[in-house]
């Protein structure tokens, strides 16, 4: 039985976002691509369990997250350093804005507990609803909301504190409050 | 931050992650830090988060992944 091209295209169109999510989980582009590949192998092998018309992105994100939790987490802990591999990884994307302010943000994001970062990214960047994010993470909607709120609070704290350390209060105020520089 | 410094030392916000800031349903209760988080700061965080994510999204589908999906979708048995 060949795969319905419409289903195939739904899978392919989810890949870019799936990669971005994988990188945020793994903190490493190569490993993230391995994880995406494994996710797709598993998804296509079990495509019968996907109900056409339902949420393909949420289905693939759930598979990827479960794979990561079961197979990658231990390995990741072994190599993870306190300063945040996510930040280092993303510096390798030369097309990104190289502003100090942006680097601060990456650094702060990498310092969040992984469950908070995951929730924040699913809701704040991937564009899932709280309900979808809860289904992906296998937890209650209230838990997702709480993680997202904590993540935002912590990010705001980290950004102001780090900036004061590094650049003095004027710089910190400007970077955090006005977001100057990005047009 | 300074390398090796424990993560909890660097935060000067006393109520940032204390359990009593959350009720038993996981809902945030009113806190000073939440009031302090203005809309501007939150908008800024959201904007930077999406920019970071979208930089990866803009890379599209890597060739080897595109090939893999197309190859598997043509197979009679994707598990083979």
XYZ file of C-alpha atoms in Angstrom:
263
model
C 0.000 0.000 0.000
C 1.569 3.230 -1.108
C 1.267 6.331 0.976
C -1.400 8.810 -0.035
C 0.492 11.764 -1.569
C -1.673 14.153 0.424
C -0.577 12.483 3.660
C 3.022 12.470 2.466
C 2.857 16.196 1.779
C 1.388 16.831 5.213
C 4.333 14.976 6.702
C 6.844 16.902 4.626
C 5.291 20.251 5.412
C 5.632 19.520 9.124
C 9.336 18.703 8.869
C 10.746 22.255 9.161
C 8.865 22.920 12.374
C 9.603 19.429 13.636
C 13.322 20.101 13.156
C 13.136 23.368 15.038
C 11.437 21.593 17.914
C 13.952 18.733 17.793
C 16.851 21.174 17.977
C 15.300 22.794 21.012
C 15.064 19.378 22.675
C 18.454 17.970 21.661
C 20.539 21.101 21.662
C 22.452 19.707 18.717
C 21.625 19.985 15.028
C 23.048 16.608 13.927
C 21.347 14.737 16.705
C 18.130 16.616 16.045
C 18.205 15.538 12.419
C 18.741 11.927 13.511
C 15.777 12.293 15.815
C 13.613 13.743 13.049
C 14.636 10.917 10.732
C 13.801 8.279 13.338
C 10.493 10.005 13.978
C 9.583 9.904 10.305
C 10.587 6.243 9.961
C 8.393 5.366 12.881
C 5.532 7.577 11.731
C 5.484 6.152 8.214
C 5.702 2.612 9.537
C 2.633 3.318 11.657
C 0.829 5.636 9.296
C -2.283 3.472 9.652
C -2.674 4.762 13.190
C -2.914 8.333 11.889
C -6.481 9.346 11.218
C -6.729 11.513 8.104
C -8.204 14.871 8.883
C -6.709 14.995 12.358
C -3.742 17.036 13.436
C -0.646 15.793 11.586
C 1.807 18.209 13.249
C 0.600 17.243 16.724
C 0.859 13.552 15.823
C 4.444 13.873 14.574
C 5.503 16.112 17.466
C 4.132 13.534 19.906
C 6.100 10.725 18.272
C 9.260 12.820 18.235
C 8.918 13.847 21.834
C 8.285 10.274 22.989
C 11.309 9.041 21.060
C 13.431 11.756 22.552
C 12.230 10.995 26.057
C 12.814 7.282 25.741
C 16.024 7.132 23.768
C 17.802 10.423 23.744
C 17.397 11.856 27.159
C 20.040 9.784 28.913
C 22.592 10.458 26.241
C 21.783 14.118 26.254
C 22.351 14.362 29.978
C 25.769 12.841 29.587
C 26.964 15.601 27.342
C 24.874 18.517 28.452
C 26.774 21.324 30.064
C 25.369 23.893 32.387
C 25.977 26.739 30.019
C 23.520 25.340 27.507
C 24.209 23.497 24.323
C 21.127 24.970 22.712
C 22.758 28.368 22.724
C 25.958 27.043 21.145
C 24.088 25.141 18.502
C 22.073 28.071 17.361
C 25.160 30.224 16.986
C 26.091 27.966 14.093
C 23.274 29.413 12.021
C 25.029 32.300 10.327
C 21.880 33.827 8.897
C 20.640 34.564 12.364
C 20.788 38.026 13.685
C 24.119 38.285 15.412
C 23.076 40.868 17.902
C 24.268 40.696 21.462
C 20.693 41.001 22.576
C 19.751 37.925 20.611
C 22.621 35.916 22.034
C 21.459 36.871 25.491
C 18.055 35.504 24.675
C 19.455 32.197 23.425
C 21.556 31.863 26.524
C 18.592 32.544 28.783
C 16.427 30.059 26.913
C 19.045 27.346 27.285
C 19.017 27.825 31.051
C 15.350 27.000 31.417
C 14.412 23.570 32.789
C 13.724 21.348 29.788
C 10.021 20.854 30.544
C 9.495 24.617 30.700
C 11.462 25.287 27.536
C 9.543 22.579 25.723
C 6.167 23.981 26.785
C 7.161 27.527 25.903
C 8.385 26.521 22.454
C 5.323 24.417 21.647
C 2.963 27.231 22.575
C 5.041 30.318 21.846
C 6.890 29.260 18.698
C 5.353 26.123 17.177
C 1.933 27.690 17.477
C 0.132 24.846 19.251
C -2.765 25.578 21.547
C -2.379 24.803 25.244
C -4.616 21.786 24.660
C -2.497 20.489 21.790
C 0.721 21.050 23.733
C -0.755 19.153 26.678
C -1.642 16.242 24.402
C 1.863 16.243 22.906
C 3.491 16.260 26.339
C 1.015 13.836 27.879
C 0.099 16.140 30.716
C -2.753 18.346 31.903
C -3.536 21.646 30.219
C -2.977 23.399 33.556
C 0.505 21.923 33.753
C 1.376 23.354 30.338
C 0.024 26.759 31.300
C 2.019 26.705 34.498
C 5.224 25.695 32.702
C 4.764 28.394 30.073
C 4.179 31.034 32.725
C 7.185 29.940 34.724
C 9.310 29.908 31.603
C 8.287 33.478 30.737
C 8.904 34.720 34.257
C 12.270 33.017 34.409
C 13.303 34.324 30.988
C 12.457 37.861 31.952
C 14.484 37.474 35.148
C 17.450 35.912 33.382
C 17.508 38.537 30.663
C 17.533 41.473 33.038
C 20.010 39.913 35.450
C 22.426 38.742 32.808
C 22.344 42.048 31.074
C 23.114 43.928 34.249
C 26.066 41.642 34.869
C 27.426 42.065 31.404
C 26.587 45.530 30.269
C 25.272 47.586 33.112
C 21.721 48.656 33.835
C 21.317 51.049 30.909
C 22.051 48.355 28.407
C 19.860 45.898 30.264
C 16.909 48.215 30.346
C 17.229 48.991 26.708
C 17.621 45.392 25.572
C 14.830 43.948 27.631
C 12.272 46.669 27.675
C 12.470 48.291 24.310
C 13.980 45.527 22.218
C 15.970 47.984 20.180
C 17.872 46.831 17.187
C 15.581 44.408 15.450
C 13.656 46.093 12.748
C 26.632 34.141 33.796
C 29.743 32.790 35.414
C 30.573 29.191 34.550
C 30.050 26.745 37.350
C 27.757 28.927 39.332
C 24.667 27.062 40.516
C 21.666 28.116 38.523
C 19.545 29.056 41.515
C 22.077 31.518 42.894
C 21.943 33.902 40.008
C 18.284 34.752 40.289
C 17.567 37.622 42.546
C 13.820 37.205 42.151
C 12.764 35.631 45.429
C 9.456 34.326 44.199
C 10.357 33.271 40.689
C 9.870 29.541 41.193
C 8.698 29.068 44.717
C 5.947 26.459 45.063
C 3.569 28.814 46.809
C 3.415 30.918 43.671
C 1.277 28.150 42.180
C -1.901 26.683 43.483
C -2.569 22.958 43.579
C -4.102 23.024 40.116
C -0.912 24.396 38.635
C -2.426 27.813 38.093
C -0.325 30.833 38.830
C -1.407 32.889 41.775
C -0.827 36.616 41.918
C 2.799 37.422 42.383
C 4.922 40.497 42.331
C 7.054 39.163 39.514
C 4.033 38.582 37.360
C 2.864 42.117 37.822
C 6.375 43.263 37.042
C 6.347 41.378 33.754
C 4.932 44.021 31.537
C 3.277 43.370 28.263
C 6.272 44.850 26.519
C 8.662 42.351 28.045
C 6.392 39.443 27.223
C 5.909 40.644 23.669
C 9.656 40.902 23.371
C 10.191 37.370 24.656
C 7.567 36.021 22.272
C 9.108 37.837 19.349
C 12.630 36.577 20.045
C 11.405 33.053 20.632
C 9.646 32.966 17.288
C 12.609 34.529 15.512
C 14.915 31.860 16.892
C 12.554 29.071 15.901
C 11.778 30.489 12.500
C 15.460 30.657 11.618
C 15.425 26.854 11.663
C 12.014 26.588 9.997
C 13.244 28.761 7.135
C 15.859 26.142 6.307
C 12.998 24.028 5.005
C 13.215 20.286 4.521
C 16.781 18.923 4.348
C 17.399 17.013 1.128
C 18.116 13.683 2.796
C 14.883 13.872 4.769
C 12.903 14.806 1.696
C 14.438 11.832 -0.143
C 13.724 9.511 2.750
C 10.058 10.446 3.011
C 9.512 10.182 -0.726
C 11.285 6.847 -0.925
C 9.353 5.377 2.003
C 6.045 6.635 0.709
C 6.589 4.756 -2.555
C 7.322 1.456 -0.846
C 4.718 -1.253 -0.628
C 5.653 -1.851 2.974
C 7.237 1.157 4.690
C 8.647 -1.071 7.412
C 10.612 -3.164 4.926
